[in-house]
mmCIF file of C-alpha atoms in Angstrom:
data_model
loop_
_atom_site.group_PDB
_atom_site.id
_atom_site.type_symbol
_atom_site.label_atom_id
_atom_site.label_comp_id
_atom_site.label_asym_id
_atom_site.label_seq_id
_atom_site.Cartn_x
_atom_site.Cartn_y
_atom_site.Cartn_z
ATOM 1 C CA UNK A 72 0.000 0.000 0.000
ATOM 2 C CA UNK A 73 2.862 2.372 0.793
ATOM 3 C CA UNK A 74 4.370 1.850 -2.682
ATOM 4 C CA UNK A 75 1.037 2.621 -4.349
ATOM 5 C CA UNK A 76 0.572 5.687 -2.166
ATOM 6 C CA UNK A 77 4.073 6.853 -3.095
ATOM 7 C CA UNK A 78 3.321 6.452 -6.794
ATOM 8 C CA UNK A 79 0.122 8.463 -6.455
ATOM 9 C CA UNK A 80 1.961 11.200 -4.553
ATOM 10 C CA UNK A 81 4.535 11.244 -7.349
ATOM 11 C CA UNK A 82 1.757 12.059 -9.847
ATOM 12 C CA UNK A 83 0.333 15.014 -7.939
ATOM 13 C CA UNK A 84 0.382 18.203 -9.922
ATOM 14 C CA UNK A 85 2.599 21.036 -8.814
ATOM 15 C CA UNK A 86 1.345 24.546 -8.027
ATOM 16 C CA UNK A 87 0.103 26.279 -11.186
ATOM 17 C CA UNK A 88 3.251 28.141 -12.186
ATOM 18 C CA UNK A 89 5.509 25.200 -11.451
ATOM 19 C CA UNK A 90 3.148 22.824 -13.288
ATOM 20 C CA UNK A 91 3.288 25.028 -16.397
ATOM 21 C CA UNK A 92 7.082 25.003 -16.261
ATOM 22 C CA UNK A 93 7.081 21.203 -15.915
ATOM 23 C CA UNK A 94 4.702 20.701 -18.840
ATOM 24 C CA UNK A 95 6.665 23.129 -21.039
ATOM 25 C CA UNK A 96 9.925 21.348 -20.244
ATOM 26 C CA UNK A 97 8.318 17.949 -20.786
ATOM 27 C CA UNK A 98 6.779 18.971 -24.113
ATOM 28 C CA UNK A 99 10.094 20.363 -25.321
ATOM 29 C CA UNK A 100 11.962 17.196 -24.321
ATOM 30 C CA UNK A 101 9.564 14.732 -25.952
ATOM 31 C CA UNK A 102 8.036 16.745 -28.797
ATOM 32 C CA UNK A 103 10.364 15.552 -31.558
ATOM 33 C CA UNK A 104 10.114 11.906 -30.470
ATOM 34 C CA UNK A 105 6.323 12.228 -30.239
ATOM 35 C CA UNK A 106 6.006 13.553 -33.797
ATOM 36 C CA UNK A 107 8.411 10.967 -35.241
ATOM 37 C CA UNK A 108 6.634 8.135 -33.439
ATOM 38 C CA UNK A 109 3.193 9.416 -34.483
ATOM 39 C CA UNK A 110 4.253 9.688 -38.139
ATOM 40 C CA UNK A 111 5.801 6.212 -38.020
ATOM 41 C CA UNK A 112 2.581 4.816 -36.567
ATOM 42 C CA UNK A 113 0.512 6.594 -39.205
ATOM 43 C CA UNK A 114 2.762 5.201 -41.934
ATOM 44 C CA UNK A 115 2.316 1.673 -40.569
ATOM 45 C CA UNK A 116 -1.450 2.221 -40.354
ATOM 46 C CA UNK A 117 -1.491 3.288 -44.002
ATOM 47 C CA UNK A 118 0.836 0.517 -45.186
ATOM 48 C CA UNK A 119 -1.402 -2.079 -43.514
ATOM 49 C CA UNK A 120 -3.558 -1.750 -46.599
ATOM 50 C CA UNK A 121 -1.078 -4.159 -48.224
ATOM 51 C CA UNK A 122 -2.369 -6.830 -45.860
ATOM 52 C CA UNK A 123 -5.872 -5.985 -47.062
ATOM 53 C CA UNK A 124 -4.773 -6.438 -50.670
ATOM 54 C CA UNK A 125 -3.208 -9.828 -49.938
ATOM 55 C CA UNK A 126 -5.634 -11.220 -47.341
ATOM 56 C CA UNK A 127 -8.882 -9.228 -47.600
ATOM 57 C CA UNK A 128 -8.986 -8.052 -51.251
ATOM 58 C CA UNK A 129 -12.727 -7.486 -51.012
ATOM 59 C CA UNK A 130 -12.241 -4.491 -48.688
ATOM 60 C CA UNK A 131 -8.844 -3.306 -49.955
ATOM 61 C CA UNK A 132 -10.209 -0.312 -51.925
ATOM 62 C CA UNK A 133 -12.414 0.831 -49.048
ATOM 63 C CA UNK A 134 -9.571 0.343 -46.582
ATOM 64 C CA UNK A 135 -7.216 2.439 -48.718
ATOM 65 C CA UNK A 136 -9.828 5.172 -49.085
ATOM 66 C CA UNK A 137 -10.584 5.574 -45.366
ATOM 67 C CA UNK A 138 -6.912 5.289 -44.414
ATOM 68 C CA UNK A 139 -5.413 7.604 -47.030
ATOM 69 C CA UNK A 140 -8.241 10.025 -47.749
ATOM 70 C CA UNK A 141 -9.791 10.420 -44.309
ATOM 71 C CA UNK A 142 -7.603 9.340 -41.393
ATOM 72 C CA UNK A 143 -4.193 10.419 -42.693
ATOM 73 C CA UNK A 144 -5.128 14.035 -43.624
ATOM 74 C CA UNK A 145 -6.952 14.523 -40.320
ATOM 75 C CA UNK A 146 -4.055 13.154 -38.249
ATOM 76 C CA UNK A 147 -1.557 15.334 -40.157
ATOM 77 C CA UNK A 148 -3.821 18.328 -39.578
ATOM 78 C CA UNK A 149 -3.900 17.464 -35.883
ATOM 79 C CA UNK A 150 -0.076 17.372 -35.751
ATOM 80 C CA UNK A 151 0.076 20.764 -37.463
ATOM 81 C CA UNK A 152 -2.433 22.236 -35.012
ATOM 82 C CA UNK A 153 -0.412 20.683 -32.169
ATOM 83 C CA UNK A 154 2.722 22.431 -33.374
ATOM 84 C CA UNK A 155 0.959 25.786 -33.531
ATOM 85 C CA UNK A 156 -0.634 25.261 -30.143
ATOM 86 C CA UNK A 157 2.704 24.482 -28.485
ATOM 87 C CA UNK A 158 4.322 27.478 -30.186
ATOM 88 C CA UNK A 159 1.712 29.746 -28.592
ATOM 89 C CA UNK A 160 1.545 27.896 -25.276
ATOM 90 C CA UNK A 161 4.528 25.590 -24.593
ATOM 91 C CA UNK A 162 2.875 24.126 -21.485
ATOM 92 C CA UNK A 163 -0.271 22.971 -23.304
ATOM 93 C CA UNK A 164 -1.453 19.422 -22.532
ATOM 94 C CA UNK A 165 -2.502 18.839 -26.107
ATOM 95 C CA UNK A 166 -0.993 15.411 -26.731
ATOM 96 C CA UNK A 167 -3.537 13.325 -24.820
ATOM 97 C CA UNK A 168 -6.645 14.711 -26.561
ATOM 98 C CA UNK A 169 -4.852 14.574 -29.936
ATOM 99 C CA UNK A 170 -3.957 10.894 -29.540
ATOM 100 C CA UNK A 171 -7.454 10.090 -28.259
ATOM 101 C CA UNK A 172 -9.086 11.690 -31.311
ATOM 102 C CA UNK A 173 -6.604 9.934 -33.625
ATOM 103 C CA UNK A 174 -7.382 6.608 -31.961
ATOM 104 C CA UNK A 175 -11.097 7.180 -32.439
ATOM 105 C CA UNK A 176 -10.524 7.954 -36.126
ATOM 106 C CA UNK A 177 -8.480 4.820 -36.661
ATOM 107 C CA UNK A 178 -10.825 2.536 -34.752
ATOM 108 C CA UNK A 179 -13.742 4.067 -36.637
ATOM 109 C CA UNK A 180 -11.972 3.484 -39.956
ATOM 110 C CA UNK A 181 -11.345 -0.152 -39.076
ATOM 111 C CA UNK A 182 -14.956 -0.549 -37.965
ATOM 112 C CA UNK A 183 -16.125 0.723 -41.365
ATOM 113 C CA UNK A 184 -13.837 -1.750 -43.139
ATOM 114 C CA UNK A 185 -14.833 -4.637 -40.873
ATOM 115 C CA UNK A 186 -18.517 -3.907 -41.443
ATOM 116 C CA UNK A 187 -18.010 -4.178 -45.193
ATOM 117 C CA UNK A 188 -16.242 -7.535 -44.859
ATOM 118 C CA UNK A 189 -17.865 -10.924 -44.399
ATOM 119 C CA UNK A 190 -18.860 -11.772 -40.872
ATOM 120 C CA UNK A 191 -15.990 -14.197 -40.321
ATOM 121 C CA UNK A 192 -13.368 -11.970 -41.878
ATOM 122 C CA UNK A 193 -14.703 -8.861 -40.149
ATOM 123 C CA UNK A 194 -14.413 -10.344 -36.679
ATOM 124 C CA UNK A 195 -10.854 -11.499 -37.232
ATOM 125 C CA UNK A 196 -9.921 -8.221 -38.905
ATOM 126 C CA UNK A 197 -11.239 -6.105 -36.071
ATOM 127 C CA UNK A 198 -9.635 -8.238 -33.364
ATOM 128 C CA UNK A 199 -6.209 -7.673 -34.901
ATOM 129 C CA UNK A 200 -6.629 -3.921 -34.657
ATOM 130 C CA UNK A 201 -5.797 -3.968 -30.952
ATOM 131 C CA UNK A 202 -2.236 -3.084 -31.918
ATOM 132 C CA UNK A 203 -3.550 0.498 -32.151
ATOM 133 C CA UNK A 204 -4.102 0.511 -28.398
ATOM 134 C CA UNK A 205 -0.625 -0.771 -27.670
ATOM 135 C CA UNK A 206 0.894 1.801 -29.993
ATOM 136 C CA UNK A 207 -1.174 4.740 -28.715
ATOM 137 C CA UNK A 208 -0.814 3.992 -25.024
ATOM 138 C CA UNK A 209 2.675 2.475 -24.835
ATOM 139 C CA UNK A 210 4.788 3.917 -27.641
ATOM 140 C CA UNK A 211 3.443 7.477 -27.597
ATOM 141 C CA UNK A 212 4.000 7.506 -23.833
ATOM 142 C CA UNK A 213 1.759 10.295 -22.620
ATOM 143 C CA UNK A 214 1.254 11.075 -18.962
ATOM 144 C CA UNK A 215 -0.772 8.739 -16.759
ATOM 145 C CA UNK A 216 -4.020 10.741 -17.065
ATOM 146 C CA UNK A 217 -3.811 10.789 -20.844
ATOM 147 C CA UNK A 218 -3.091 7.065 -20.985
ATOM 148 C CA UNK A 219 -6.135 6.424 -18.827
ATOM 149 C CA UNK A 220 -8.172 8.626 -21.186
ATOM 150 C CA UNK A 221 -6.879 6.641 -24.185
ATOM 151 C CA UNK A 222 -7.701 3.332 -22.564
ATOM 152 C CA UNK A 223 -11.252 4.457 -21.782
ATOM 153 C CA UNK A 224 -11.561 5.831 -25.332
ATOM 154 C CA UNK A 225 -10.328 2.575 -26.826
ATOM 155 C CA UNK A 226 -12.685 0.485 -24.702
ATOM 156 C CA UNK A 227 -15.633 2.639 -25.701
ATOM 157 C CA UNK A 228 -14.662 2.700 -29.386
ATOM 158 C CA UNK A 229 -14.056 -1.028 -29.666
ATOM 159 C CA UNK A 230 -17.158 -1.860 -27.656
ATOM 160 C CA UNK A 231 -19.364 0.452 -29.745
ATOM 161 C CA UNK A 232 -17.902 -0.738 -33.028
ATOM 162 C CA UNK A 233 -18.427 -4.406 -32.210
ATOM 163 C CA UNK A 234 -21.867 -3.775 -30.777
ATOM 164 C CA UNK A 235 -22.888 -2.179 -34.079
ATOM 165 C CA UNK A 236 -21.575 -5.149 -36.029
ATOM 166 C CA UNK A 237 -24.490 -7.598 -36.534
ATOM 167 C CA UNK A 238 -23.886 -11.144 -35.467
ATOM 168 C CA UNK A 239 -20.725 -10.442 -33.505
ATOM 169 C CA UNK A 240 -19.742 -13.310 -31.221
ATOM 170 C CA UNK A 241 -20.143 -12.096 -27.588
ATOM 171 C CA UNK A 242 -17.110 -14.122 -26.595
ATOM 172 C CA UNK A 243 -15.106 -12.220 -29.220
ATOM 173 C CA UNK A 244 -16.377 -8.892 -27.847
ATOM 174 C CA UNK A 245 -15.331 -9.873 -24.320
ATOM 175 C CA UNK A 246 -11.947 -11.098 -25.539
ATOM 176 C CA UNK A 247 -11.383 -7.891 -27.482
ATOM 177 C CA UNK A 248 -12.365 -5.604 -24.624
ATOM 178 C CA UNK A 249 -10.331 -7.632 -22.124
ATOM 179 C CA UNK A 250 -7.304 -7.433 -24.390
ATOM 180 C CA UNK A 251 -7.770 -3.687 -24.775
ATOM 181 C CA UNK A 252 -8.158 -3.276 -21.021
ATOM 182 C CA UNK A 253 -5.006 -5.295 -20.275
ATOM 183 C CA UNK A 254 -2.999 -3.406 -22.904
ATOM 184 C CA UNK A 255 -4.292 -0.085 -21.643
ATOM 185 C CA UNK A 256 -3.684 -0.997 -18.013
ATOM 186 C CA UNK A 257 -0.111 -1.926 -18.809
ATOM 187 C CA UNK A 258 0.338 1.384 -20.603
ATOM 188 C CA UNK A 259 -1.195 3.394 -17.756
ATOM 189 C CA UNK A 260 1.054 1.672 -15.211
ATOM 190 C CA UNK A 261 4.124 2.290 -17.337
ATOM 191 C CA UNK A 262 3.152 5.921 -17.960
ATOM 192 C CA UNK A 263 2.524 6.478 -14.234
ATOM 193 C CA UNK A 264 6.004 5.265 -13.350
ATOM 194 C CA UNK A 265 7.559 7.333 -16.123
ATOM 195 C CA UNK A 266 5.666 10.485 -15.153
ATOM 196 C CA UNK A 267 6.488 10.068 -11.456
ATOM 197 C CA UNK A 268 10.158 9.815 -12.386
ATOM 198 C CA UNK A 269 9.952 12.866 -14.640
ATOM 199 C CA UNK A 270 8.248 14.890 -11.928
ATOM 200 C CA UNK A 271 10.828 13.855 -9.337
ATOM 201 C CA UNK A 272 13.672 14.721 -11.734
ATOM 202 C CA UNK A 273 12.046 18.074 -12.518
ATOM 203 C CA UNK A 274 11.787 18.907 -8.814
ATOM 204 C CA UNK A 275 15.401 17.883 -8.294
ATOM 205 C CA UNK A 276 16.554 20.126 -11.148
ATOM 206 C CA UNK A 277 14.482 23.037 -9.837
ATOM 207 C CA UNK A 278 15.875 22.626 -6.346
ATOM 208 C CA UNK A 279 19.400 22.367 -7.695
ATOM 209 C CA UNK A 280 18.870 25.519 -9.787
ATOM 210 C CA UNK A 281 17.477 27.317 -6.737
ATOM 211 C CA UNK A 282 20.448 26.220 -4.646
ATOM 212 C CA UNK A 283 22.878 27.376 -7.340
ATOM 213 C CA UNK A 284 21.066 30.711 -7.618
ATOM 214 C CA UNK A 285 21.037 31.117 -3.830
ATOM 215 C CA UNK A 286 24.708 30.215 -3.671
ATOM 216 C CA UNK A 287 25.485 32.794 -6.379
ATOM 217 C CA UNK A 288 23.420 35.392 -4.503
ATOM 218 C CA UNK A 289 25.248 34.664 -1.264
ATOM 219 C CA UNK A 290 28.620 34.830 -2.991
ATOM 220 C CA UNK A 291 27.655 38.147 -4.568
ATOM 221 C CA UNK A 292 26.401 39.477 -1.233
ATOM 222 C CA UNK A 293 29.583 38.302 0.491
ATOM 223 C CA UNK A 294 31.727 39.949 -2.193
ATOM 224 C CA UNK A 295 29.743 43.175 -1.809
ATOM 225 C CA UNK A 296 30.063 42.994 1.979
ATOM 226 C CA UNK A 297 33.806 42.382 1.717
ATOM 227 C CA UNK A 298 34.137 45.261 -0.722
ATOM 228 C CA UNK A 299 32.151 47.443 1.676
ATOM 229 C CA UNK A 300 34.374 46.408 4.590
ATOM 230 C CA UNK A 301 37.494 47.051 2.527
ATOM 231 C CA UNK A 302 36.198 50.505 1.559
ATOM 232 C CA UNK A 303 35.180 51.220 5.160
ATOM 233 C CA UNK A 304 38.704 50.304 6.278
ATOM 234 C CA UNK A 305 40.039 53.013 3.920
ATOM 235 C CA UNK A 306 37.629 55.726 5.080
ATOM 236 C CA UNK A 307 37.613 58.107 8.021
ATOM 237 C CA UNK A 308 34.432 57.467 9.980
ATOM 238 C CA UNK A 309 34.003 61.121 11.008
ATOM 239 C CA UNK A 310 34.444 62.973 7.706
ATOM 240 C CA UNK A 311 34.012 60.278 5.041
ATOM 241 C CA UNK A 312 37.371 61.230 3.502
ATOM 242 C CA UNK A 313 40.110 58.637 3.020
ATOM 243 C CA UNK A 314 41.993 57.750 6.167
ATOM 244 C CA UNK A 315 45.754 57.360 6.561
ATOM 245 C CA UNK A 316 45.639 53.830 5.160
ATOM 246 C CA UNK A 317 43.630 54.913 2.124
ATOM 247 C CA UNK A 318 46.020 57.815 1.545
ATOM 248 C CA UNK A 319 49.028 55.509 1.599
ATOM 249 C CA UNK A 320 47.363 53.252 -1.010
ATOM 250 C CA UNK A 321 46.847 56.290 -3.248
ATOM 251 C CA UNK A 322 50.450 57.422 -2.768
ATOM 252 C CA UNK A 323 51.805 54.010 -3.784
ATOM 253 C CA UNK A 324 50.068 54.384 -7.138
ATOM 254 C CA UNK A 325 51.642 57.786 -7.908
ATOM 255 C CA UNK A 326 54.675 58.113 -10.193
ATOM 256 C CA UNK A 327 57.854 59.805 -8.965
ATOM 257 C CA UNK A 328 58.453 63.281 -10.290
ATOM 258 C CA UNK A 329 54.907 64.039 -11.456
ATOM 259 C CA UNK A 330 52.790 64.095 -8.275
ATOM 260 C CA UNK A 331 51.697 66.898 -5.971
ATOM 261 C CA UNK A 332 50.361 67.033 -2.419
ATOM 262 C CA UNK A 333 48.561 69.708 -0.426
ATOM 263 C CA UNK A 334 48.705 69.482 3.367
ATOM 264 C CA UNK A 335 46.109 71.492 5.326
ATOM 265 C CA UNK A 336 45.758 72.110 9.051
ATOM 266 C CA UNK A 337 42.887 73.775 10.893
ATOM 267 C CA UNK A 338 44.339 76.840 12.613
ATOM 268 C CA UNK A 339 44.118 77.024 16.418
ATOM 269 C CA UNK A 340 42.041 73.830 16.493
ATOM 270 C CA UNK A 341 43.153 72.862 20.018
ATOM 271 C CA UNK A 342 41.661 76.086 21.382
ATOM 272 C CA UNK A 343 38.463 75.447 19.404
ATOM 273 C CA UNK A 344 38.220 71.906 20.734
ATOM 274 C CA UNK A 345 38.951 72.955 24.303
ATOM 275 C CA UNK A 346 36.236 75.632 24.167
ATOM 276 C CA UNK A 347 33.447 73.601 22.507
ATOM 277 C CA UNK A 348 34.424 70.066 23.466
ATOM 278 C CA UNK A 349 34.998 67.058 21.272
ATOM 279 C CA UNK A 350 31.462 67.099 19.884
ATOM 280 C CA UNK A 351 31.845 70.670 18.686
ATOM 281 C CA UNK A 352 35.318 69.887 17.357
ATOM 282 C CA UNK A 353 34.003 66.902 15.411
ATOM 283 C CA UNK A 354 31.278 69.039 13.835
ATOM 284 C CA UNK A 355 33.887 71.604 12.832
ATOM 285 C CA UNK A 356 36.022 68.927 11.162
ATOM 286 C CA UNK A 357 32.998 67.538 9.296
ATOM 287 C CA UNK A 358 32.112 70.982 7.928
ATOM 288 C CA UNK A 359 35.704 71.737 6.956
ATOM 289 C CA UNK A 360 35.998 68.377 5.173
ATOM 290 C CA UNK A 361 32.742 69.035 3.270
ATOM 291 C CA UNK A 362 33.991 72.485 2.200
ATOM 292 C CA UNK A 363 37.281 70.997 0.978
ATOM 293 C CA UNK A 364 35.524 68.172 -0.884
ATOM 294 C CA UNK A 365 33.253 70.672 -2.663
ATOM 295 C CA UNK A 366 36.313 72.307 -4.268
ATOM 296 C CA UNK A 367 37.766 69.099 -5.682
ATOM 297 C CA UNK A 368 37.444 67.929 -9.242
ATOM 298 C CA UNK A 369 37.101 64.327 -10.496
ATOM 299 C CA UNK A 370 40.345 62.534 -9.786
ATOM 300 C CA UNK A 371 41.350 64.703 -6.837
ATOM 301 C CA UNK A 372 41.724 62.811 -3.547
ATOM 302 C CA UNK A 373 40.902 64.090 -0.050
ATOM 303 C CA UNK A 374 42.192 62.322 3.056
ATOM 304 C CA UNK A 375 42.163 63.057 6.745
ATOM 305 C CA UNK A 376 45.829 62.725 7.631
ATOM 306 C CA UNK A 377 45.172 62.758 11.352
ATOM 307 C CA UNK A 378 43.615 64.976 13.991
ATOM 308 C CA UNK A 379 42.812 68.320 12.333
ATOM 309 C CA UNK A 380 45.148 67.721 9.378
ATOM 310 C CA UNK A 381 43.929 66.966 5.834
ATOM 311 C CA UNK A 382 45.789 65.994 2.680
ATOM 312 C CA UNK A 383 44.728 66.531 -0.926
ATOM 313 C CA UNK A 384 46.343 64.719 -3.858
ATOM 314 C CA UNK A 385 45.423 66.704 -6.970
ATOM 315 C CA UNK A 386 44.820 64.809 -10.188
ATOM 316 C CA UNK A 387 47.515 65.081 -12.848
ATOM 317 C CA UNK A 388 47.605 68.439 -14.576
ATOM 318 C CA UNK A 389 45.919 70.294 -11.698
ATOM 319 C CA UNK A 390 47.627 73.513 -10.517
ATOM 320 C CA UNK A 391 48.250 72.451 -6.913
ATOM 321 C CA UNK A 392 49.042 75.959 -5.625
ATOM 322 C CA UNK A 393 45.856 77.403 -7.121
ATOM 323 C CA UNK A 394 43.848 74.495 -5.717
ATOM 324 C CA UNK A 395 45.344 75.102 -2.267
ATOM 325 C CA UNK A 396 44.259 78.731 -2.514
ATOM 326 C CA UNK A 397 40.679 77.733 -3.337
ATOM 327 C CA UNK A 398 40.633 75.273 -0.466
ATOM 328 C CA UNK A 399 41.843 77.887 2.020
ATOM 329 C CA UNK A 400 39.255 80.405 0.763
ATOM 330 C CA UNK A 401 36.421 77.828 0.908
ATOM 331 C CA UNK A 402 37.042 77.164 4.610
ATOM 332 C CA UNK A 403 37.261 80.868 5.389
ATOM 333 C CA UNK A 404 33.941 81.426 3.586
ATOM 334 C CA UNK A 405 32.266 79.012 5.974
ATOM 335 C CA UNK A 406 32.593 81.784 8.548
ATOM 336 C CA UNK A 407 32.568 79.305 11.432
ATOM 337 C CA UNK A 408 33.006 81.426 14.605
ATOM 338 C CA UNK A 409 36.168 80.509 16.516
ATOM 339 C CA UNK A 410 35.535 80.724 20.285
ATOM 340 C CA UNK A 411 39.203 81.208 21.021
ATOM 341 C CA UNK A 412 39.199 84.823 19.835
ATOM 342 C CA UNK A 413 40.695 83.984 16.430
ATOM 343 C CA UNK A 414 37.684 85.209 14.471
ATOM 344 C CA UNK A 415 36.514 82.538 11.993
ATOM 345 C CA UNK A 416 37.898 79.057 11.529
ATOM 346 C CA UNK A 417 40.672 79.013 8.916
ATOM 347 C CA UNK A 418 43.217 76.580 7.498
ATOM 348 C CA UNK A 419 46.862 76.856 6.523
ATOM 349 C CA UNK A 420 48.179 74.919 3.523
ATOM 350 C CA UNK A 421 51.536 73.632 2.309
ATOM 351 C CA UNK A 422 52.128 72.475 -1.269
ATOM 352 C CA UNK A 423 54.812 70.167 -2.650
ATOM 353 C CA UNK A 424 55.240 68.969 -6.244
ATOM 354 C CA UNK A 425 57.696 66.737 -8.064
ATOM 355 C CA UNK A 426 60.506 64.644 -6.689
ATOM 356 C CA UNK A 427 60.218 61.219 -5.110
ATOM 357 C CA UNK A 428 56.759 60.333 -3.840
ATOM 358 C CA UNK A 429 58.345 59.065 -0.641
ATOM 359 C CA UNK A 430 59.364 62.627 0.295
ATOM 360 C CA UNK A 431 56.220 64.350 -1.028
ATOM 361 C CA UNK A 432 54.235 64.538 2.220
ATOM 362 C CA UNK A 433 57.267 65.531 4.258
ATOM 363 C CA UNK A 434 58.032 68.467 1.974
ATOM 364 C CA UNK A 435 54.334 69.520 1.943
ATOM 365 C CA UNK A 436 54.348 69.367 5.748
ATOM 366 C CA UNK A 437 57.398 71.630 5.896
ATOM 367 C CA UNK A 438 55.606 74.111 3.612
ATOM 368 C CA UNK A 439 52.558 73.882 5.913
ATOM 369 C CA UNK A 440 54.659 74.870 8.919
ATOM 370 C CA UNK A 441 56.010 77.766 6.889
ATOM 371 C CA UNK A 442 52.422 78.916 6.245
ATOM 372 C CA UNK A 443 51.624 78.727 9.963
ATOM 373 C CA UNK A 444 54.794 80.633 10.808
ATOM 374 C CA UNK A 445 53.728 83.321 8.322
ATOM 375 C CA UNK A 446 50.602 84.022 10.385
ATOM 376 C CA UNK A 447 48.274 81.141 9.404
ATOM 377 C CA UNK A 448 45.350 81.238 6.945
ATOM 378 C CA UNK A 449 48.000 81.145 4.241
ATOM 379 C CA UNK A 450 49.461 78.935 1.483
ATOM 380 C CA UNK A 451 53.168 78.192 1.069
ATOM 381 C CA UNK A 452 54.882 76.016 -1.556
ATOM 382 C CA UNK A 453 57.923 73.838 -0.971
ATOM 383 C CA UNK A 454 60.882 74.140 -3.363
ATOM 384 C CA UNK A 455 60.494 71.913 -6.460
ATOM 385 C CA UNK A 456 61.628 68.374 -5.766
#
């Protein structure tokens, strides 16, 4: 009982969206084989007229007419409509109804031929047509529901056809229907196992794809987090400018002889900090950093060197002395009151250009001290390196 219950659970349809994806994938995987098998079966059905010519010559012309002029064009039309249907809706469950209608056409054609034959020949002729059931249910391999539909269709078609045939031996009717039922039952069982396997494989592929996608998402998120941590490690938490580590990375990328540096220091900052406390001092540094950043152009780099000191690395081709002048003026224009009696908050700047990069900051710092010695709120340039 547990095995049967497991098989039934394996045939349960998925939620709507997932079921459509399963049917579309299944149709795509078996469509070519379905068409080839259907055409091969139709060819065999048509070529069976040779048996009529050799064994049942009395009905050969009628058999050829119903096979070639009626059944074959309709089946080919059905395959064409199937192709168009699947092109518009890849998840369509069109195969079962198509095979059921084709089976009805073929059984009906054989019933017409059998009715035109003698009673003895007709019975034998019609009994041999059970191969249609085996072909439709087993070789075309639809899903379990479609195979059950085909079996019921075949039973009804064969039963009706033989019931309409006068003088049919009841034992022959029972034998025919039993044979159809056994063939159909075998096909349904086989289709159920196949479909359960396909559904399980589909679920496994979906879960694997979801795991791969989730893994890729996690890797991407981890990479972004690592990049964010790396960037945070290069930034000053108070001002958002590069920190000392970030500045050193930028310096390592500069060529000797062609780089410049501007060192800036907030004048009388200790007195400012002592008067307003660390919170006031931090706000001052944030506003000074924002004023400096507003004067920079793409490629220029601002870093907080430490305490109240900032460093700017101008992009190549920038006039460092002129930039230092704009930076000094921008801070003065903030007009931040200095509580230490120094008027507004100002900065002094030292500029160094050329020479080895290793000595660049040291020479800019010497020029900065020269600016402070000259009375602060000034710019001084170091001798060319």
